[in-house]
C-alpha positions as a Python dict, from the first residue, in 0.01 Angstrom:
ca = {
    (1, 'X'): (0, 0, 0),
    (2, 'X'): (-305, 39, 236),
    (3, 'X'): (-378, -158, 498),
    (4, 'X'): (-721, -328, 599),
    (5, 'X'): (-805, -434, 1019),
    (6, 'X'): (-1046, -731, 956),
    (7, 'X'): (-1056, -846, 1326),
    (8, 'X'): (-1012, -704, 1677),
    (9, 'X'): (-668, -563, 1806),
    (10, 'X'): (-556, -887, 2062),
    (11, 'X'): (-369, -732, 2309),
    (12, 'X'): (-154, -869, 2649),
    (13, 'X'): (79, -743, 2898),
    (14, 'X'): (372, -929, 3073),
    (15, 'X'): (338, -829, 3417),
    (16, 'X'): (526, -1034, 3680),
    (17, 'X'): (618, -1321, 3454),
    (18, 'X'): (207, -1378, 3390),
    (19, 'X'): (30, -1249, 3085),
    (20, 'X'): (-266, -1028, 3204),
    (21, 'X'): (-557, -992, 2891),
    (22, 'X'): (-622, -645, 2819),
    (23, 'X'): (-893, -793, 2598),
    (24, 'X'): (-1094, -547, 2396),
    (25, 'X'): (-989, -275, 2625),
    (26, 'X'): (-730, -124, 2368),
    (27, 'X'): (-907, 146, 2132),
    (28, 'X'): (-588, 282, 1978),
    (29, 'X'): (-221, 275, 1926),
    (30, 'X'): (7, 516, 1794),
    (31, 'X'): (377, 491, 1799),
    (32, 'X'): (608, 727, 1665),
    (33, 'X'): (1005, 740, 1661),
    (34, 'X'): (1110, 1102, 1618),
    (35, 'X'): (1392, 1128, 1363),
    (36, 'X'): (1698, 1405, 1478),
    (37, 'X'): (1819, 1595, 1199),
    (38, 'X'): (2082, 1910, 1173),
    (39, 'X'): (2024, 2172, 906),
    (40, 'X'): (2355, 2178, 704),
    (41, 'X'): (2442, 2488, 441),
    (42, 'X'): (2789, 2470, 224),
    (43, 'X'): (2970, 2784, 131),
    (44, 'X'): (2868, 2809, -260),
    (45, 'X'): (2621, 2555, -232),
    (46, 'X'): (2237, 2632, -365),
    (47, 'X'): (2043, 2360, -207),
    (48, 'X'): (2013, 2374, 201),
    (49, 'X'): (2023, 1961, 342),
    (50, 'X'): (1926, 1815, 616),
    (51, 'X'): (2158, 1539, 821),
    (52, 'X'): (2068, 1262, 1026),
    (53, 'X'): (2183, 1282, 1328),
    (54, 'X'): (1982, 989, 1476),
    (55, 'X'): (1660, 871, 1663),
    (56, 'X'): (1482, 966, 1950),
    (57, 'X'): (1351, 747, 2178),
    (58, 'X'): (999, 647, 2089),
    (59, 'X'): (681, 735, 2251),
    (60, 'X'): (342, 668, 2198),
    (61, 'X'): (19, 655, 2316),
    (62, 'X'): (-280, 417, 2407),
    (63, 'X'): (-650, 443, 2427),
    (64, 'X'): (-839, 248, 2650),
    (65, 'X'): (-1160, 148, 2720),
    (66, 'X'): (-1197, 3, 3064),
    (67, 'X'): (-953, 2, 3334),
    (68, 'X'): (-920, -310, 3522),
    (69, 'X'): (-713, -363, 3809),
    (70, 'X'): (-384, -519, 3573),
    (71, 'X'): (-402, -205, 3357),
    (72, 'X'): (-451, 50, 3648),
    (73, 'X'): (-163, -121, 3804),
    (74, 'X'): (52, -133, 3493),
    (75, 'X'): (7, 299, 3413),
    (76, 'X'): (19, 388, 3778),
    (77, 'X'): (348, 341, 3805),
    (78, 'X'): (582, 501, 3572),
    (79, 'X'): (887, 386, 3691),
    (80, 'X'): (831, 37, 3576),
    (81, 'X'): (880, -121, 3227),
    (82, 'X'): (598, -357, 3084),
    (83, 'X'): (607, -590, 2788),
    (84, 'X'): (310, -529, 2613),
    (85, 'X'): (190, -749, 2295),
    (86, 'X'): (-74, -667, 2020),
    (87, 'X'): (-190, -862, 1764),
    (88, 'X'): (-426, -784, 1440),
    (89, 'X'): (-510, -951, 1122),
    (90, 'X'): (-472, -697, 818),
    (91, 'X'): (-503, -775, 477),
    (92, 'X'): (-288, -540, 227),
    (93, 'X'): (-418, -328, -85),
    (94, 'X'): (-163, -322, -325),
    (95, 'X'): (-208, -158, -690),
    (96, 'X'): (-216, -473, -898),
    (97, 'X'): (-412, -734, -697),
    (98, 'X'): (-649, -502, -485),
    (99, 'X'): (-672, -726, -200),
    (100, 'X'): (-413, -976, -81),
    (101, 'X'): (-346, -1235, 203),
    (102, 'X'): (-410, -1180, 539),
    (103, 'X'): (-124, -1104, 775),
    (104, 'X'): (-121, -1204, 1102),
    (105, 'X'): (48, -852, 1223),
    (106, 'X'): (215, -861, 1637),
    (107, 'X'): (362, -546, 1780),
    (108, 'X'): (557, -631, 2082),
    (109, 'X'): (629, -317, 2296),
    (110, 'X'): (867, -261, 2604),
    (111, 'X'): (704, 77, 2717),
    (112, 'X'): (706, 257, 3040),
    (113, 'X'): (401, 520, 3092),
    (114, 'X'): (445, 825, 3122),
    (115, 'X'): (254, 1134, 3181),
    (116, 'X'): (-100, 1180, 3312),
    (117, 'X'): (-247, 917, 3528),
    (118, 'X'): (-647, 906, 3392),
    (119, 'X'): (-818, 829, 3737),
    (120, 'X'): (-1120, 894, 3586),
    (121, 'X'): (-1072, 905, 3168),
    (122, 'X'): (-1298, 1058, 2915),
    (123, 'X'): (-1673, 1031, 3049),
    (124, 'X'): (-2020, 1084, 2868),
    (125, 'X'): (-2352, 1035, 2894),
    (126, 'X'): (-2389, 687, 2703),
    (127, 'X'): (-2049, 668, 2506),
    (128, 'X'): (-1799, 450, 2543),
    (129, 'X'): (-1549, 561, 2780),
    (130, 'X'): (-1167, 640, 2697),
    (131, 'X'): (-865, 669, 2910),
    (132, 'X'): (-549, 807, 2718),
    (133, 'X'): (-227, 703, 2852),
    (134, 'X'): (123, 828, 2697),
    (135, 'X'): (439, 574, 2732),
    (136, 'X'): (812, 565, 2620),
    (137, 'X'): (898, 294, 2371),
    (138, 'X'): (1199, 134, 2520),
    (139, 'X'): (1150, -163, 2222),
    (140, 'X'): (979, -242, 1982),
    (141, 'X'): (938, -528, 1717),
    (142, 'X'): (689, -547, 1454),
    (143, 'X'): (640, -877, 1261),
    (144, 'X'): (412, -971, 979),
    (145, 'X'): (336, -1365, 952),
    (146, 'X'): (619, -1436, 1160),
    (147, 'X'): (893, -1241, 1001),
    (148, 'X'): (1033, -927, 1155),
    (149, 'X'): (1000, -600, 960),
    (150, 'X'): (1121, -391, 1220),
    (151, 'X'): (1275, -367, 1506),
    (152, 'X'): (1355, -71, 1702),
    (153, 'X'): (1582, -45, 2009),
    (154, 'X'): (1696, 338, 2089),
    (155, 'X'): (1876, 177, 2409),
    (156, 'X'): (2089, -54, 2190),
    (157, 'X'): (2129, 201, 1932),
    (158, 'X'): (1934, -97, 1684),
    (159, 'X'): (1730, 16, 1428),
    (160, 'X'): (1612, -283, 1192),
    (161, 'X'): (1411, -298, 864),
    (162, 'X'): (1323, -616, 722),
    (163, 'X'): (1631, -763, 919),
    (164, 'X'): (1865, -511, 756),
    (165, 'X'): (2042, -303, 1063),
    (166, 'X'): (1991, 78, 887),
    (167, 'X'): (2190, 287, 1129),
    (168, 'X'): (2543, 58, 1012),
    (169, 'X'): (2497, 305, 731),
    (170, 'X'): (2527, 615, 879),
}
């Protein structure tokens, strides 16, 4: 199933109990949760298998397009944790109908940044410019229309899928 971006990523921070706009600052998001396996070989076995161990904790990364004073404030200071929320309408490709119903699709992060402070970003001679920034995922929720279809909380040891807690499994 593919998914289709028909409008602007909406995005917000919670700093100091106020939401500051990031506004159309926010190029790109990636998040990624590392999954910790251990190689595992039986005496008189054939087949070589991997274990989960676990999770990570989750990092990612964001590209902006303009610093303003709430978002050079917010990745100056790694030692804080911000609440950040992003928003997007997609609209799903699946194999029988082609094109469904929009979903209204929120990602809302508890990050920290991390690594390089970009005082002055990615610069060029009439381009856009970019600032890459690197956090820690401390939380994260993701919910389509409403209803959660995942939550992940590495602090909490809480992984979630559709509502379903996976790591009781394991």
């Amino acid at each position: 199933m593919a998914a289709v971006i028909e409008s602007n990523l909406t995005a917000y921070a919670m700093t100091n109990g106020r939401q500051e706009p990031l506004g159309k600052m926010v190029n790109e998001l990636q998040l990624s949760l590392p999954v910790s396996v251990t190689d595992f070989e039986a005496v008189g076995k054939m087949f070589k298998l991997e274990i989960l161990n676990g999770f990570e904790a989750g990092k990612g990364e964001i590209k902006f397009s303009g610093l303003n004073t709430p978002i050079k404030n917010m990745i100056s200071n790694p030692t804080k944790v911000f609440e950040l929320f992003l928003a997007v309408n997609v609209r799903t490709e699946t194999a029988e109908t082609m094109i469904g119903d929009p979903i209204r699709r929120v990602y809302q992060l508890l990050v920290n940044f991390t690594g390089d402070i970009p005082l002055i970003g990615s610069l060029a001679a009439q381009e856009q410019a970019e600032y890459d920034t690197e956090f820690k995922l401390r939380r994260c929720r993701t919910t389509d229309n409403d209803r959660e279809i995942l939550y992940v909380d590495p602090y909490e040891d809480t992984y979630r899928v559709n509502g379903q807690n996976i790591l009781e499994f394991i």
